C-alpha cells in the first residue's frame, strides 16, 4: 500500500541496521588486501620466518632485551602475591603491606623505563612492547591490591583461614588473572562452559593475518613514513597537504589495530582461558560526544579508571570535573610514557593530545548534536592522531636522521 514514508538512508527514517555495509567493508578490505598480498609476495617473497625468529632468540637471548624484560616482570608478580599472602595471614600490618605495594608498583614503572633509556640495543618497537606489558601489569597489580583490601575489610576472619590452605591455588589464579583480558581483579571471574575450537581458530587466523601478513598495513606504513619533512621549511598549505596524506593510512592502521587487539586477540585469549566477560569495547563508532567515545572504545581501561581511580576520588569528596581531569591527566601520563621512553624523546605531544580531550569534549557537547557530533568524533580521530604522530616523526627525523644523507635521500 502507498503511504507516507521516509527513504531508509535519511536520518528521519530512524533506520539503523547497517550490517550489510559492514560486510561490504570486510569484502573490500579482503579483496584489496589479497591483491597487495600477491603483489608483495611476487616482489619480495616471504619476509618473516617464525622458526628462524625462535631459534635466534634461543641462541642469543641478550640480543632480545625486550623479551628478557618481559620475563623479569614475574618478579613483581611474586612480590605482590607474597605481600598479599602475608597480609591475609596477618603477619604484616596494613601499613607495611601498603608500603611494599607502593614500592613494588613504583619499581614496575621505573625499572623498565631506566632499562629502555640506558640500553641502546632496545629498538623503539621492542621498548614500546615491554613498557606496554609493564603498564598493563601495573594496572592489574594495582587492582589486585585494591580488591584484596576491600575483601579483607569485609570478611577478615574468612579470608584469613582461606589464605593458608589455598596458596598453590592462589598462584595459579594470579597467573590466570595476569593473562586474562581484563585489568580489574575479581575473586571469581565468570567462565564460559567450553572452548569453541572453531571460534578460537578464526580469531587465531585473524590475529596472525593482521599482525604479520597484512600487506595493507605494510603499504600504509611505508606511505606514512614518507611525509617526513622539516616543518620550518614549509608553508601552511604544504603542511596541511602532508597531514591529510598521513591521516587516511594512519587511520586505517588504527582501525586494523583496534579490530586486531580489542576483538581478535582479546577474544582469542578469552576463549583459551574460558574467560566469560567479553565486553572489550562497545559501539564507540556511534559516539556523538567525545565523552561517549572515551567511555566505550577501550572498556578494560575505562572500567579500571572508574573502579580504581574515578570513583575512589569521588568518594573522597573530589568534584566531578576535578576527578575527570585527574583521570585524563593520569591517562595522558601513561600515553606519554609509552611513546616518549621508547623513542627516547620527551616532547609531550601525546600528553597534550590526551589533555586536549577535555576542552574538545566540552566544545562538541556544547555546540554539536547527532550526526554532526558523530562526524566531529570521527574527525578528531582521523585528524587529531596524525598531528601527534607527525610531530613525533618530524622530531625523530630532525634528531636522528637529518644528517644521514642515505635516509634523507630515501625519503
Ligand atoms: C573519566 C572517566 C572515567 C569518566 O567516566 P564517565 O562514565 O563519564 O563518568 P560518570 O561521571 O558518568 O560516572 C560514572 C560512574 O560513576 C558514578 N558516579 C558519578 N558521580 C558519583 C558520585 N558523586 N559518587 C559516586 N559515584 C558516582 C556513576 O553513577 C557511574 O556509575 P556506573 O558506571 O555504575 O553507572 C572516563 O571518561 C574515562 O574512562 N576516561 C579515560 C579513558 C582513557 O583514558 N582511556 C584510555 C584509552 S587508551
Tab-separated table of C-alpha atoms and ligand atoms in Angstrom:
chain	number	residue	atom	x	y	z
A	1	UNK	CA	0.000	0.000	0.000
A	2	UNK	CA	1.143	3.523	-0.680
A	3	UNK	CA	1.722	5.584	2.459
A	4	UNK	CA	3.750	8.442	3.800
A	5	UNK	CA	7.278	7.168	4.446
A	6	UNK	CA	10.914	8.304	4.550
A	7	UNK	CA	13.733	6.795	2.497
A	8	UNK	CA	15.873	4.421	4.517
A	9	UNK	CA	19.086	6.452	4.199
A	10	UNK	CA	17.549	9.669	5.511
A	11	UNK	CA	18.039	10.072	9.248
A	12	UNK	CA	14.327	10.808	9.745
A	13	UNK	CA	13.548	7.164	8.901
A	14	UNK	CA	15.328	6.048	12.113
A	15	UNK	CA	16.601	3.005	10.199
A	16	UNK	CA	19.748	1.736	11.940
A	17	UNK	CA	20.771	-1.661	10.600
A	18	UNK	CA	23.983	-1.262	8.572
A	19	UNK	CA	25.201	-4.856	8.903
A	20	UNK	CA	25.386	-5.255	5.114
A	21	UNK	CA	27.541	-2.147	4.772
A	22	UNK	CA	29.918	-3.604	7.346
A	23	UNK	CA	30.162	-6.828	5.359
A	24	UNK	CA	30.818	-4.764	2.247
A	25	UNK	CA	33.756	-3.108	4.053
A	26	UNK	CA	35.164	-6.507	5.004
A	27	UNK	CA	34.826	-7.839	1.459
A	28	UNK	CA	36.521	-4.721	0.051
A	29	UNK	CA	39.284	-4.962	2.634
A	30	UNK	CA	39.932	-8.636	1.930
A	31	UNK	CA	39.948	-8.025	-1.831
A	32	UNK	CA	42.338	-5.080	-1.724
A	33	UNK	CA	44.500	-6.949	0.768
A	34	UNK	CA	44.616	-10.034	-1.413
A	35	UNK	CA	45.868	-8.011	-4.363
A	36	UNK	CA	48.562	-6.301	-2.287
A	37	UNK	CA	49.468	-9.612	-0.677
A	38	UNK	CA	50.078	-11.212	-4.053
A	39	UNK	CA	51.997	-8.199	-5.274
A	40	UNK	CA	54.253	-8.245	-2.203
A	41	UNK	CA	54.765	-11.980	-2.441
A	42	UNK	CA	55.755	-11.707	-6.098
A	43	UNK	CA	58.098	-8.826	-5.409
A	44	UNK	CA	59.737	-9.718	-2.073
A	45	UNK	CA	58.887	-13.352	-1.256
A	46	UNK	CA	58.145	-14.331	2.352
A	47	UNK	CA	59.913	-11.958	4.727
A	48	UNK	CA	59.254	-13.361	8.205
A	49	UNK	CA	60.296	-16.896	9.075
A	50	UNK	CA	58.877	-17.745	12.528
A	51	UNK	CA	61.193	-20.715	13.095
A	52	UNK	CA	64.207	-18.566	12.412
A	53	UNK	CA	62.940	-15.977	14.915
A	54	UNK	CA	62.567	-18.580	17.688
A	55	UNK	CA	65.976	-20.138	17.079
A	56	UNK	CA	67.584	-16.702	17.008
A	57	UNK	CA	66.122	-15.939	20.408
A	58	UNK	CA	67.247	-19.211	21.937
A	59	UNK	CA	70.771	-18.801	20.639
A	60	UNK	CA	71.343	-15.301	21.925
A	61	UNK	CA	68.788	-14.087	24.465
A	62	UNK	CA	70.777	-10.939	25.254
A	63	UNK	CA	70.102	-9.621	21.810
A	64	UNK	CA	66.397	-9.735	22.756
A	65	UNK	CA	66.403	-7.325	25.691
A	66	UNK	CA	62.688	-6.513	25.420
A	67	UNK	CA	61.712	-10.188	25.759
A	68	UNK	CA	64.087	-10.538	28.727
A	69	UNK	CA	62.478	-7.504	30.345
A	70	UNK	CA	59.077	-9.134	30.000
A	71	UNK	CA	60.359	-12.355	31.603
A	72	UNK	CA	61.821	-10.394	34.540
A	73	UNK	CA	58.363	-8.901	35.220
A	74	UNK	CA	57.480	-12.178	37.008
A	75	UNK	CA	59.468	-10.934	39.996
A	76	UNK	CA	56.906	-8.176	40.592
A	77	UNK	CA	54.010	-10.617	40.335
A	78	UNK	CA	55.581	-12.757	43.052
A	79	UNK	CA	56.212	-9.746	45.298
A	80	UNK	CA	52.508	-8.836	45.060
A	81	UNK	CA	51.454	-12.432	45.636
A	82	UNK	CA	53.576	-12.891	48.756
A	83	UNK	CA	52.703	-9.464	50.157
A	84	UNK	CA	49.051	-10.402	49.829
A	85	UNK	CA	49.626	-13.743	51.474
A	86	UNK	CA	51.393	-12.157	54.430
A	87	UNK	CA	48.618	-9.566	54.709
A	88	UNK	CA	45.926	-12.229	54.644
A	89	UNK	CA	47.707	-14.243	57.319
A	90	UNK	CA	48.053	-11.111	59.404
A	91	UNK	CA	51.846	-11.417	59.686
A	92	UNK	CA	52.390	-7.870	58.399
A	93	UNK	CA	50.258	-4.804	59.118
A	94	UNK	CA	48.152	-2.983	56.524
A	95	UNK	CA	50.613	-0.087	56.621
A	96	UNK	CA	53.659	-2.243	55.877
A	97	UNK	CA	51.690	-4.021	53.147
A	98	UNK	CA	50.779	-0.712	51.551
A	99	UNK	CA	54.402	0.442	51.658
A	100	UNK	CA	55.594	-2.744	49.941
A	101	UNK	CA	52.870	-2.306	47.325
A	102	UNK	CA	53.809	1.326	46.673
A	103	UNK	CA	57.446	0.324	46.326
A	104	UNK	CA	56.633	-2.602	44.037
A	105	UNK	CA	54.336	-0.518	41.817
A	106	UNK	CA	56.835	2.343	41.580
A	107	UNK	CA	59.611	-0.031	40.565
A	108	UNK	CA	57.309	-1.627	37.951
A	109	UNK	CA	57.111	1.735	36.197
A	110	UNK	CA	60.684	2.953	36.766
A	111	UNK	CA	62.721	-0.201	36.189
A	112	UNK	CA	61.716	-0.838	32.544
A	113	UNK	CA	61.988	2.897	31.848
A	114	UNK	CA	65.589	3.006	33.061
A	115	UNK	CA	66.469	-0.166	31.118
A	116	UNK	CA	64.921	1.162	27.898
A	117	UNK	CA	66.628	4.540	28.276
A	118	UNK	CA	70.032	3.088	29.150
A	119	UNK	CA	70.213	0.088	26.839
A	120	UNK	CA	70.905	1.210	23.284
A	121	UNK	CA	70.198	-2.256	21.850
A	122	UNK	CA	66.452	-1.938	22.577
A	123	UNK	CA	64.577	-0.773	19.483
A	124	UNK	CA	61.640	1.653	19.802
A	125	UNK	CA	59.224	-1.175	18.926
A	126	UNK	CA	60.741	-3.570	21.476
A	127	UNK	CA	60.797	-0.820	24.087
A	128	UNK	CA	57.159	0.122	23.478
A	129	UNK	CA	56.156	-3.537	23.729
A	130	UNK	CA	57.993	-4.089	27.019
A	131	UNK	CA	56.666	-0.853	28.516
A	132	UNK	CA	53.158	-1.801	27.376
A	133	UNK	CA	53.439	-5.124	29.199
A	134	UNK	CA	54.721	-3.407	32.353
A	135	UNK	CA	51.968	-0.780	32.222
A	136	UNK	CA	49.312	-3.489	31.957
A	137	UNK	CA	50.940	-5.301	34.863
A	138	UNK	CA	50.978	-2.088	36.892
A	139	UNK	CA	47.242	-1.593	36.370
A	140	UNK	CA	46.487	-5.241	37.141
A	141	UNK	CA	48.519	-5.354	40.347
A	142	UNK	CA	47.029	-2.043	41.476
A	143	UNK	CA	43.589	-3.578	41.038
A	144	UNK	CA	44.741	-6.767	42.806
A	145	UNK	CA	45.864	-4.684	45.782
A	146	UNK	CA	42.580	-2.720	45.984
A	147	UNK	CA	40.235	-5.690	45.633
A	148	UNK	CA	42.074	-7.783	48.213
A	149	UNK	CA	42.000	-4.892	50.653
A	150	UNK	CA	38.270	-4.380	50.075
A	151	UNK	CA	37.688	-8.084	50.714
A	152	UNK	CA	39.812	-8.072	53.868
A	153	UNK	CA	37.863	-5.127	55.165
A	154	UNK	CA	34.609	-7.010	54.604
A	155	UNK	CA	35.378	-10.540	55.731
A	156	UNK	CA	38.530	-10.554	57.791
A	157	UNK	CA	38.219	-13.887	59.521
A	158	UNK	CA	37.105	-15.824	56.468
A	159	UNK	CA	39.946	-14.577	54.280
A	160	UNK	CA	42.489	-15.477	56.930
A	161	UNK	CA	41.530	-19.125	57.101
A	162	UNK	CA	41.190	-19.349	53.321
A	163	UNK	CA	44.594	-17.928	52.512
A	164	UNK	CA	46.506	-20.616	54.416
A	165	UNK	CA	45.009	-23.525	52.593
A	166	UNK	CA	44.915	-22.069	49.099
A	167	UNK	CA	48.435	-20.841	48.477
A	168	UNK	CA	49.005	-23.085	45.422
A	169	UNK	CA	45.596	-22.189	44.019
A	170	UNK	CA	46.331	-18.525	44.641
A	171	UNK	CA	49.419	-18.667	42.481
A	172	UNK	CA	47.563	-20.326	39.621
A	173	UNK	CA	44.694	-17.887	39.995
A	174	UNK	CA	47.117	-14.936	39.991
A	175	UNK	CA	48.567	-16.105	36.688
A	176	UNK	CA	45.078	-16.654	35.364
A	177	UNK	CA	44.391	-13.004	36.158
A	178	UNK	CA	47.707	-11.837	34.694
A	179	UNK	CA	46.888	-13.455	31.354
A	180	UNK	CA	43.147	-12.760	31.386
A	181	UNK	CA	41.983	-9.935	29.084
A	182	UNK	CA	40.959	-7.616	31.905
A	183	UNK	CA	42.628	-5.075	34.174
A	184	UNK	CA	40.152	-5.431	37.041
A	185	UNK	CA	40.738	-8.199	39.558
A	186	UNK	CA	37.801	-10.300	40.755
A	187	UNK	CA	37.703	-13.172	43.243
A	188	UNK	CA	35.590	-15.162	40.795
A	189	UNK	CA	35.626	-14.409	37.103
A	190	UNK	CA	32.613	-15.605	35.128
A	191	UNK	CA	33.733	-18.581	32.996
A	192	UNK	CA	32.366	-19.855	29.724
A	193	UNK	CA	31.442	-23.527	29.571
A	194	UNK	CA	33.887	-24.797	26.995
A	195	UNK	CA	36.430	-23.734	24.396
A	196	UNK	CA	34.809	-23.398	20.979
A	197	UNK	CA	37.533	-24.626	18.652
A	198	UNK	CA	36.084	-23.015	15.529
A	199	UNK	CA	35.848	-19.611	17.221
A	200	UNK	CA	39.388	-19.962	18.599
A	201	UNK	CA	40.798	-20.882	15.214
A	202	UNK	CA	39.052	-17.986	13.439
A	203	UNK	CA	40.436	-15.477	15.961
A	204	UNK	CA	43.891	-17.035	15.678
A	205	UNK	CA	43.948	-16.753	11.903
A	206	UNK	CA	42.736	-13.152	12.132
A	207	UNK	CA	45.496	-12.180	14.571
A	208	UNK	CA	48.169	-13.920	12.554
A	209	UNK	CA	47.000	-12.354	9.347
A	210	UNK	CA	46.542	-8.824	10.698
A	211	UNK	CA	49.772	-8.870	12.680
A	212	UNK	CA	52.222	-10.444	10.288
A	213	UNK	CA	50.833	-10.639	6.834
A	214	UNK	CA	48.503	-7.720	6.357
A	215	UNK	CA	50.112	-6.062	3.344
A	216	UNK	CA	47.630	-3.213	3.505
A	217	UNK	CA	49.210	-2.223	6.792
A	218	UNK	CA	52.686	-2.501	5.349
A	219	UNK	CA	51.960	-0.307	2.364
A	220	UNK	CA	50.082	2.186	4.543
A	221	UNK	CA	53.062	2.316	6.847
A	222	UNK	CA	55.506	2.917	4.033
A	223	UNK	CA	53.361	5.696	2.689
A	224	UNK	CA	53.023	7.337	6.043
A	225	UNK	CA	56.745	7.304	6.718
A	226	UNK	CA	57.294	9.282	3.558
A	227	UNK	CA	55.848	12.618	4.617
A	228	UNK	CA	58.863	13.349	6.777
A	229	UNK	CA	59.969	16.913	6.344
A	230	UNK	CA	61.259	19.902	8.173
A	231	UNK	CA	58.347	21.987	9.400
A	232	UNK	CA	60.236	25.288	9.367
A	233	UNK	CA	60.884	24.979	5.658
A	234	UNK	CA	57.241	24.610	4.703
A	235	UNK	CA	54.251	26.831	4.245
A	236	UNK	CA	50.874	26.045	5.761
A	237	UNK	CA	49.263	24.599	2.633
A	238	UNK	CA	52.111	22.099	2.139
A	239	UNK	CA	51.924	21.200	5.813
A	240	UNK	CA	48.168	20.594	5.585
A	241	UNK	CA	48.623	18.521	2.450
A	242	UNK	CA	51.183	16.313	4.219
A	243	UNK	CA	48.945	15.986	7.247
A	244	UNK	CA	45.971	14.886	5.178
A	245	UNK	CA	48.145	12.470	3.242
A	246	UNK	CA	49.167	10.830	6.507
A	247	UNK	CA	45.670	10.927	8.003
A	248	UNK	CA	43.991	8.192	5.964
A	249	UNK	CA	46.681	5.455	6.183
A	250	UNK	CA	47.237	6.290	9.844
A	251	UNK	CA	43.524	5.947	10.492
A	252	UNK	CA	43.376	2.638	8.617
A	253	UNK	CA	46.220	1.264	10.721
A	254	UNK	CA	44.467	2.425	13.858
A	255	UNK	CA	41.211	0.711	12.815
A	256	UNK	CA	43.074	-2.501	11.990
A	257	UNK	CA	44.855	-2.245	15.325
A	258	UNK	CA	41.532	-1.777	17.109
A	259	UNK	CA	39.992	-4.852	15.495
A	260	UNK	CA	43.099	-6.972	15.875
A	261	UNK	CA	43.672	-6.078	19.525
A	262	UNK	CA	40.233	-5.498	21.019
A	263	UNK	CA	38.352	-8.100	19.017
A	264	UNK	CA	40.622	-10.823	17.651
A	265	UNK	CA	43.419	-11.077	20.254
A	266	UNK	CA	41.325	-10.460	23.342
A	267	UNK	CA	38.652	-12.918	22.221
A	268	UNK	CA	41.350	-15.439	21.380
A	269	UNK	CA	42.879	-15.211	24.845
A	270	UNK	CA	39.448	-15.134	26.493
A	271	UNK	CA	38.319	-18.244	24.599
A	272	UNK	CA	41.524	-20.056	25.501
A	273	UNK	CA	41.107	-19.211	29.201
A	274	UNK	CA	37.327	-19.667	29.118
A	275	UNK	CA	37.084	-16.073	30.330
A	276	UNK	CA	33.408	-15.146	30.208
A	277	UNK	CA	33.180	-11.354	30.157
A	278	UNK	CA	33.851	-10.371	26.546
A	279	UNK	CA	32.798	-6.739	26.725
A	280	UNK	CA	36.095	-5.325	25.468
A	281	UNK	CA	34.507	-2.457	23.536
A	282	UNK	CA	31.081	-1.021	22.938
A	283	UNK	CA	29.710	0.930	19.981
A	284	UNK	CA	32.189	3.810	20.086
A	285	UNK	CA	31.722	4.270	16.332
A	286	UNK	CA	28.291	5.768	17.082
A	287	UNK	CA	29.716	8.316	19.560
A	288	UNK	CA	28.007	11.661	19.299
A	289	UNK	CA	30.187	13.130	22.045
A	290	UNK	CA	33.854	12.785	22.926
A	291	UNK	CA	32.805	11.627	26.398
A	292	UNK	CA	30.851	8.723	24.904
A	293	UNK	CA	33.896	7.748	22.867
A	294	UNK	CA	36.149	7.527	25.946
A	295	UNK	CA	33.507	5.558	27.839
A	296	UNK	CA	33.163	2.979	25.087
A	297	UNK	CA	36.236	2.332	22.969
A	298	UNK	CA	38.608	0.771	25.492
A	299	UNK	CA	36.423	-0.905	28.097
A	300	UNK	CA	39.197	-2.623	30.123
A	301	UNK	CA	40.953	0.717	30.713
A	302	UNK	CA	37.682	2.580	31.236
A	303	UNK	CA	36.480	0.037	33.813
A	304	UNK	CA	39.798	0.256	35.612
A	305	UNK	CA	39.659	4.066	35.623
A	306	UNK	CA	36.132	4.042	37.037
A	307	UNK	CA	36.715	1.413	39.707
A	308	UNK	CA	40.202	2.273	40.919
A	309	UNK	CA	40.612	5.962	40.244
A	310	UNK	CA	37.475	7.942	39.383
A	311	UNK	CA	35.012	6.544	41.951
A	312	UNK	CA	37.570	6.487	44.822
A	313	UNK	CA	38.269	10.156	44.077
A	314	UNK	CA	34.551	10.969	44.060
A	315	UNK	CA	34.097	9.069	47.327
A	316	UNK	CA	36.800	11.186	48.910
A	317	UNK	CA	34.809	14.264	48.052
A	318	UNK	CA	36.598	15.481	44.916
A	319	UNK	CA	34.301	17.176	42.404
A	320	UNK	CA	33.280	15.538	39.131
A	321	UNK	CA	35.302	17.862	36.909
A	322	UNK	CA	38.389	17.524	39.077
A	323	UNK	CA	38.119	13.725	39.118
A	324	UNK	CA	37.598	13.568	35.367
A	325	UNK	CA	40.590	15.849	34.805
A	326	UNK	CA	42.669	13.680	37.141
A	327	UNK	CA	41.793	10.531	35.144
A	328	UNK	CA	42.689	12.213	31.860
A	329	UNK	CA	45.885	13.528	33.430
A	330	UNK	CA	46.894	10.007	34.511
A	331	UNK	CA	45.938	8.647	31.096
A	332	UNK	CA	47.977	11.400	29.427
A	333	UNK	CA	50.950	10.478	31.604
A	334	UNK	CA	50.765	6.830	30.503
A	335	UNK	CA	50.366	7.755	26.826
A	336	UNK	CA	53.439	9.938	27.085
A	337	UNK	CA	55.331	7.210	28.985
A	338	UNK	CA	54.538	4.633	26.296
A	339	UNK	CA	55.658	6.883	23.451
A	340	UNK	CA	58.468	9.088	24.770
A	341	UNK	CA	60.521	6.486	26.591
A	342	UNK	CA	60.811	4.020	23.663
A	343	UNK	CA	61.624	6.895	21.295
A	344	UNK	CA	63.967	8.394	23.928
A	345	UNK	CA	62.451	11.760	23.118
A	346	UNK	CA	60.466	13.845	25.621
A	347	UNK	CA	58.194	16.151	23.658
A	348	UNK	CA	54.796	15.955	25.446
A	349	UNK	CA	52.812	15.684	22.192
A	350	UNK	CA	50.999	12.522	23.364
A	351	UNK	CA	50.400	14.104	26.743
A	352	UNK	CA	48.910	17.236	25.226
A	353	UNK	CA	46.824	15.185	22.803
A	354	UNK	CA	45.165	13.402	25.718
A	355	UNK	CA	44.714	16.559	27.788
A	356	UNK	CA	43.160	18.306	24.779
A	357	UNK	CA	40.277	15.799	25.043
A	358	UNK	CA	38.765	17.754	27.944
A	359	UNK	CA	38.186	21.092	26.165
A	360	UNK	CA	37.308	19.185	22.979
A	361	UNK	CA	34.676	17.187	24.859
A	362	UNK	CA	33.213	20.397	26.207
A	363	UNK	CA	33.153	22.009	22.762
A	364	UNK	CA	31.494	19.057	20.991
A	365	UNK	CA	28.893	18.597	23.738
A	366	UNK	CA	28.116	22.307	23.769
A	367	UNK	CA	27.831	23.031	20.045
A	368	UNK	CA	27.189	19.798	18.114
A	369	UNK	CA	24.436	17.186	18.155
A	370	UNK	CA	23.525	13.924	16.424
A	371	UNK	CA	25.291	13.177	13.159
A	372	UNK	CA	27.343	16.380	13.462
A	373	UNK	CA	28.628	15.267	16.852
A	374	UNK	CA	29.436	11.841	15.410
A	375	UNK	CA	31.305	13.426	12.483
A	376	UNK	CA	33.245	15.589	14.941
A	377	UNK	CA	34.357	12.496	16.886
A	378	UNK	CA	35.485	10.801	13.654
A	379	UNK	CA	37.300	13.946	12.549
A	380	UNK	CA	39.109	14.260	15.853
A	381	UNK	CA	40.268	10.648	15.440
A	382	UNK	CA	41.235	10.941	11.795
A	383	UNK	CA	42.964	14.311	12.069
A	384	UNK	CA	43.913	14.542	15.747
A	385	UNK	CA	46.036	11.410	15.892
A	386	UNK	CA	48.201	12.065	12.840
A	387	UNK	CA	49.001	15.551	14.164
A	388	UNK	CA	50.637	13.927	17.194
A	389	UNK	CA	52.212	11.172	15.048
A	390	UNK	CA	53.549	13.773	12.630
A	391	UNK	CA	55.075	15.787	15.435
A	392	UNK	CA	56.947	12.741	16.727
A	393	UNK	CA	58.022	11.595	13.253
A	394	UNK	CA	59.217	15.104	12.483
A	395	UNK	CA	61.168	15.468	15.730
A	396	UNK	CA	62.564	11.928	15.471
A	397	UNK	CA	63.709	12.696	11.948
A	398	UNK	CA	65.285	16.012	12.925
A	399	UNK	CA	67.213	14.474	15.825
A	400	UNK	CA	68.201	11.124	14.291
A	401	UNK	CA	68.209	11.134	10.529
A	402	UNK	CA	68.660	14.660	9.261
A	403	UNK	CA	72.422	14.362	8.924
A	404	UNK	CA	72.270	10.928	7.392
A	405	UNK	CA	72.282	11.511	3.615
A	406	UNK	CA	71.110	7.977	2.736
A	407	UNK	CA	67.977	8.289	4.850
A	408	UNK	CA	67.064	11.802	3.838
A	409	UNK	CA	67.523	10.855	0.177
A	410	UNK	CA	65.321	7.783	0.574
A	411	UNK	CA	62.571	9.941	1.998
B	1	LIG	C1	36.991	9.932	33.309
B	1	LIG	C2	36.020	8.826	33.059
B	1	LIG	C3	36.332	7.654	33.987
B	1	LIG	C4	34.637	9.349	33.329
B	1	LIG	O1	33.696	8.358	33.093
B	1	LIG	P1	32.140	8.704	32.975
B	1	LIG	O2	31.464	7.449	32.611
B	1	LIG	O3	31.970	9.889	32.092
B	1	LIG	O4	31.791	9.124	34.443
B	1	LIG	P2	30.366	9.489	35.052
B	1	LIG	O5	30.513	10.754	35.794
B	1	LIG	O6	29.310	9.376	34.015
B	1	LIG	O7	30.129	8.375	36.180
B	1	LIG	C5	30.445	7.040	36.005
B	1	LIG	C6	30.051	6.267	37.234
B	1	LIG	O8	30.356	6.969	38.430
B	1	LIG	C7	29.207	7.072	39.253
B	1	LIG	N1	29.203	8.352	39.959
B	1	LIG	C8	29.024	9.586	39.427
B	1	LIG	N2	29.103	10.518	40.394
B	1	LIG	C9	29.324	9.861	41.560
B	1	LIG	C10	29.499	10.267	42.913
B	1	LIG	N3	29.467	11.548	43.274
B	1	LIG	N4	29.756	9.292	43.819
B	1	LIG	C11	29.788	8.005	43.490
B	1	LIG	N5	29.634	7.550	42.230
B	1	LIG	C12	29.401	8.471	41.273
B	1	LIG	C13	28.058	6.995	38.288
B	1	LIG	O9	26.902	6.517	38.935
B	1	LIG	C14	28.551	5.999	37.284
B	1	LIG	O10	28.403	4.697	37.826
B	1	LIG	P3	28.035	3.428	36.911
B	1	LIG	O11	29.170	3.285	35.947
B	1	LIG	O12	27.961	2.310	37.870
B	1	LIG	O13	26.752	3.782	36.261
B	1	LIG	C15	36.065	8.325	31.589
B	1	LIG	O14	35.863	9.389	30.730
B	1	LIG	C16	37.362	7.645	31.247
B	1	LIG	O15	37.486	6.459	31.442
B	1	LIG	N6	38.320	8.414	30.693
B	1	LIG	C17	39.655	7.949	30.424
B	1	LIG	C18	39.650	6.961	29.348
B	1	LIG	C19	41.046	6.701	28.885
B	1	LIG	O16	41.963	7.395	29.153
B	1	LIG	N7	41.198	5.670	28.153
B	1	LIG	C20	42.471	5.370	27.613
B	1	LIG	C21	42.253	4.510	26.494
B	1	LIG	S1	43.712	4.309	25.552
